[in-house]
Amino acid sequence: MGWAEKSKNKSFVKIRRARLLAILLFILILIFSIWLIIKFTSTYWFSHRERANLLIKDANDVWILALDNKNDLAYEVKIQNDLVVNAPGGYGQYPFSGVVKLANVENDPYLMVKSAAWMIGAPIDDFILSSKDFKSNQKIGIFNILDKKESHSNLRYLDRIWWWWKLKQKKSGDFIILKTYFPKDKEDIASRKIFSPDKFSQNYEGYFFDSQIRDEDTKVIIKYKHFYKAAENLSRIWRGVGVRVVSIEKDENAKKICALIFEDESERKIKNTTHFLSKFDHCDLVNEKVQGSDLVVNLGEKLEKDWK
């Protein structure tokens, strides 16, 4: 083989390698682009959320900001530190400041989130804290929402930006203030402040409805095995968004895992309700014959323990 032919072969090998590298690079860029698109489209920017509730805890205060994006309404719920509330999970009743301390000791901010959700009777998906250990003196304002160093949150950064953008468009006067304490008389103001879920619901029923869930008008039976309190607490939150809970029943043969049981032909009609309920514990969807309702929710051991 002559020198010219060897050089030709070497050049051919180099070109083939370059093409393979270019194809490999293209495939990697394509995979990364698809991953990026999936990640971005799963954020709040593309979810068309009708309702969004955010709990904020800074150095001294806890409050909930609730957005009704469909009707362009916004609500603010300030939680007083000395207000006695229920702490789901079998902890009993505490002033809300005690719930915050408990969440810190257990290193579980969701204890505080669950108490707040029980109060307003609606799920709270998002939270922002002034620090992970709740000890920071930092005040949280609209721009702190974007600063990951100055706050701790369960939100992805793009979802933080979504909240920042939504709140940036609101003025303080745009928020409707919802009270959490309804004293009977002047003497009652000086006594121990105990949150009344019944009074809150009487004053603000429908404020947290999700129209898609409400319009489905799905009749739901909740089944539990051990803890009625868990079913009651969850029922309050589910009713708050428009789920029609018709019965709470004890079932000694209840499944150990969370399951949503419904007939196959009902699946389309109740899809928004099943999607909402399944998020509470990644509940299994089971097609079975049901009586007296459109949907049976078997809570399972974990949900009962978390919400008892």
XYZ file of C-alpha atoms in Angstrom:
308
model
C 0.000 0.000 0.000
C 1.415 3.321 -1.038
C 1.866 6.434 1.037
C -0.979 8.251 -0.731
C -3.386 5.376 -0.120
C -2.435 5.179 3.599
C -2.999 8.910 3.984
C -6.362 8.530 2.279
C -7.393 5.771 4.706
C -6.265 7.801 7.723
C -8.279 10.782 6.510
C -11.310 8.548 6.001
C -11.001 7.193 9.589
C -10.727 10.722 10.968
C -13.783 11.858 9.032
C -15.763 8.818 10.214
C -14.764 9.479 13.840
C -15.706 13.138 13.508
C -19.104 12.165 12.097
C -19.704 9.670 14.914
C -18.761 12.292 17.502
C -21.069 14.819 15.816
C -23.947 12.287 15.804
C -23.280 11.400 19.469
C -23.170 15.079 20.402
C -26.414 15.701 18.510
C -28.108 12.803 20.343
C -26.898 14.098 23.725
C -28.111 17.623 22.923
C -31.451 16.204 21.773
C -31.870 14.135 24.967
C -30.929 17.130 27.126
C -33.374 19.356 25.214
C -36.210 16.850 25.666
C -35.378 16.565 29.381
C -35.339 20.365 29.669
C -38.705 20.683 27.895
C -40.270 18.019 30.139
C -38.912 19.737 33.247
C -40.101 23.156 32.144
C -43.556 22.031 31.037
C -44.069 20.326 34.414
C -43.671 23.659 36.233
C -46.506 25.935 37.332
C -46.040 28.040 34.199
C -47.705 25.293 32.139
C -50.004 23.730 34.745
C -52.813 26.311 34.407
C -53.458 26.102 38.141
C -56.884 27.351 39.112
C -55.984 27.456 42.813
C -52.604 27.924 44.485
C -51.932 28.188 48.229
C -48.591 29.211 49.724
C -47.553 29.139 53.389
C -44.877 31.650 54.402
C -43.007 31.563 57.729
C -40.466 34.195 58.623
C -38.893 35.303 61.915
C -42.135 36.212 63.661
C -45.143 35.531 61.482
C -46.939 32.790 59.607
C -49.451 33.516 56.911
C -51.102 31.884 53.931
C -51.460 33.502 50.533
C -54.164 31.919 48.377
C -54.701 32.676 44.703
C -57.899 32.067 42.750
C -56.455 32.416 39.263
C -59.746 31.713 37.509
C -61.546 34.670 39.115
C -58.410 36.798 39.662
C -58.907 36.859 43.442
C -56.344 36.687 46.229
C -56.754 35.891 49.930
C -54.500 36.376 52.920
C -54.757 34.376 56.143
C -52.597 35.592 59.028
C -52.122 32.888 61.668
C -51.738 34.237 65.184
C -48.993 32.582 67.229
C -51.247 32.094 70.269
C -54.149 30.614 68.304
C -54.754 27.021 69.471
C -55.057 24.651 66.494
C -55.092 20.959 65.701
C -51.755 19.350 64.831
C -52.566 16.329 62.610
C -50.486 13.237 63.190
C -51.712 12.477 66.699
C -49.991 15.460 68.338
C -53.184 17.027 69.696
C -53.802 20.766 70.101
C -51.137 23.458 70.417
C -50.835 27.205 70.011
C -49.573 27.665 66.475
C -46.182 28.778 67.862
C -46.038 25.334 69.513
C -46.775 23.664 66.183
C -43.843 25.594 64.674
C -41.550 24.403 67.499
C -42.799 20.852 67.046
C -42.087 21.004 63.318
C -38.579 22.236 64.126
C -37.933 19.464 66.677
C -39.225 16.807 64.264
C -37.390 18.498 61.363
C -40.613 18.294 59.399
C -42.110 21.550 58.068
C -45.087 19.568 56.776
C -46.391 19.345 60.358
C -46.911 23.089 60.213
C -48.254 22.919 56.651
C -50.809 20.246 57.617
C -52.058 22.303 60.571
C -52.493 25.325 58.324
C -54.262 23.227 55.666
C -56.624 21.824 58.323
C -57.385 25.387 59.442
C -58.418 26.772 56.065
C -59.916 23.496 54.857
C -57.820 23.367 51.693
C -54.524 21.761 50.672
C -51.327 23.779 50.857
C -48.840 22.516 48.291
C -46.107 25.114 48.714
C -44.164 26.649 51.590
C -41.326 29.122 52.031
C -39.494 29.410 55.368
C -36.975 32.004 56.451
C -34.594 29.100 57.182
C -34.616 25.323 57.378
C -34.306 25.322 61.186
C -36.871 28.147 61.622
C -34.318 30.180 63.645
C -33.512 32.934 61.155
C -34.467 36.533 61.933
C -34.941 37.108 58.221
C -38.175 38.752 57.074
C -39.590 37.305 53.881
C -40.669 39.775 51.249
C -41.460 39.339 47.605
C -37.801 39.375 46.540
C -36.716 36.867 49.218
C -38.907 34.336 47.461
C -36.301 34.223 44.699
C -33.294 34.046 47.031
C -32.525 30.410 47.848
C -29.820 31.477 50.331
C -32.261 33.566 52.353
C -35.077 31.004 52.490
C -35.941 27.307 52.491
C -38.739 25.908 50.345
C -40.162 22.799 48.709
C -40.559 24.785 45.481
C -38.453 24.284 42.391
C -36.774 27.503 41.341
C -38.975 28.010 38.271
C -42.015 27.639 40.528
C -40.543 30.238 42.899
C -40.324 32.582 39.934
C -43.990 31.786 39.113
C -45.042 32.776 42.656
C -42.850 35.877 42.530
C -44.456 36.923 39.226
C -47.982 36.289 40.499
C -47.431 38.220 43.767
C -45.589 41.023 41.995
C -48.789 41.794 40.087
C -50.775 42.161 43.325
C -51.004 45.184 45.589
C -51.593 44.798 49.321
C -55.147 46.064 48.860
C -55.873 43.271 46.371
C -55.773 40.622 49.095
C -59.024 39.776 50.881
C -58.229 39.217 54.563
C -59.739 36.058 56.062
C -59.995 36.019 59.859
C -58.992 32.961 61.867
C -60.477 33.967 65.212
C -64.100 34.824 65.943
C -64.590 35.856 69.606
C -68.127 35.630 70.941
C -67.796 38.789 73.011
C -65.228 41.149 74.561
C -64.574 38.777 77.481
C -63.767 35.945 75.095
C -60.939 37.980 73.538
C -58.922 37.777 76.757
C -59.385 34.009 77.148
C -57.474 31.223 75.432
C -57.794 31.653 71.676
C -59.052 28.405 70.172
C -59.499 28.112 66.434
C -63.010 27.088 65.405
C -63.071 25.159 62.104
C -66.862 25.365 62.044
C -66.900 29.171 62.310
C -64.185 29.524 59.703
C -66.153 27.297 57.315
C -69.393 29.181 57.996
C -67.746 32.489 57.120
C -65.658 31.350 54.157
C -67.372 28.318 52.653
C -66.615 28.115 48.952
C -63.614 30.450 49.057
C -61.235 27.591 48.204
C -63.435 25.655 45.787
C -61.842 24.276 42.642
C -64.518 24.587 39.954
C -63.294 21.535 38.009
C -63.650 19.337 41.095
C -66.849 21.040 42.225
C -68.520 20.622 38.825
C -67.811 16.887 38.780
C -69.944 16.586 41.954
C -68.277 13.261 42.787
C -69.885 11.439 45.705
C -67.082 10.093 47.908
C -67.055 7.600 50.770
C -63.980 7.640 53.021
C -63.022 4.325 54.629
C -60.599 4.018 57.535
C -59.445 1.142 59.732
C -58.084 2.675 62.945
C -58.340 6.464 63.209
C -61.612 8.285 62.594
C -59.828 11.589 63.290
C -57.666 11.101 60.192
C -60.734 10.638 58.005
C -62.388 13.679 59.596
C -59.331 15.895 59.073
C -58.926 14.863 55.442
C -62.658 15.197 54.845
C -62.468 18.840 55.967
C -59.738 19.597 53.420
C -61.376 17.679 50.589
C -64.777 19.270 51.185
C -63.047 22.641 51.180
C -62.092 22.305 47.510
C -65.487 20.946 46.472
C -65.264 17.169 46.945
C -68.673 15.836 48.008
C -67.894 13.546 50.964
C -71.143 11.686 51.674
C -69.949 9.283 54.364
C -67.055 8.283 56.623
C -67.048 4.567 57.427
C -64.936 2.244 59.542
C -63.747 -0.833 57.644
C -61.920 -3.612 59.512
C -60.887 -5.140 56.184
C -59.525 -1.903 54.718
C -56.424 -2.150 52.557
C -53.038 -1.214 54.056
C -52.229 1.192 51.244
C -54.180 4.177 49.976
C -56.539 3.257 47.156
C -59.157 5.097 45.124
C -61.841 2.615 44.137
C -64.292 3.376 41.338
C -66.086 1.698 38.470
C -64.387 1.727 35.095
C -67.141 3.700 33.348
C -66.850 6.495 35.952
C -63.155 7.165 35.341
C -63.597 9.986 32.822
C -66.400 11.662 34.724
C -64.371 11.949 37.947
C -60.848 12.390 36.556
C -60.159 15.756 38.260
C -61.314 14.445 41.636
C -59.244 11.263 41.382
C -56.176 13.244 40.269
C -56.555 15.591 43.258
C -57.087 12.824 45.824
C -54.342 10.556 44.501
C -51.715 13.216 45.246
C -52.173 12.848 49.007
C -50.297 9.532 49.149
C -49.761 8.485 45.532
C -52.900 6.380 45.947
C -53.494 3.348 43.760
C -56.381 3.541 41.277
C -58.579 0.456 41.501
C -61.468 -0.447 39.185
C -64.100 -2.250 41.260
C -67.839 -2.182 41.797
C -68.837 0.476 44.373
C -72.156 1.148 46.061
C -73.608 4.376 47.435
C -71.021 6.651 45.832
C -68.982 7.352 42.722
C -65.684 6.833 44.508
C -64.441 5.066 47.642
C -61.223 6.314 49.256
C -59.425 3.666 51.295
C -57.039 5.791 53.380
C -54.407 3.168 54.148
C -52.048 3.046 57.114
C -49.754 5.927 56.141
C -52.504 8.493 55.517
C -54.247 7.483 58.738
C -51.021 7.875 60.709
C -50.122 11.213 59.097
C -53.547 12.792 59.591
C -54.917 11.215 62.796
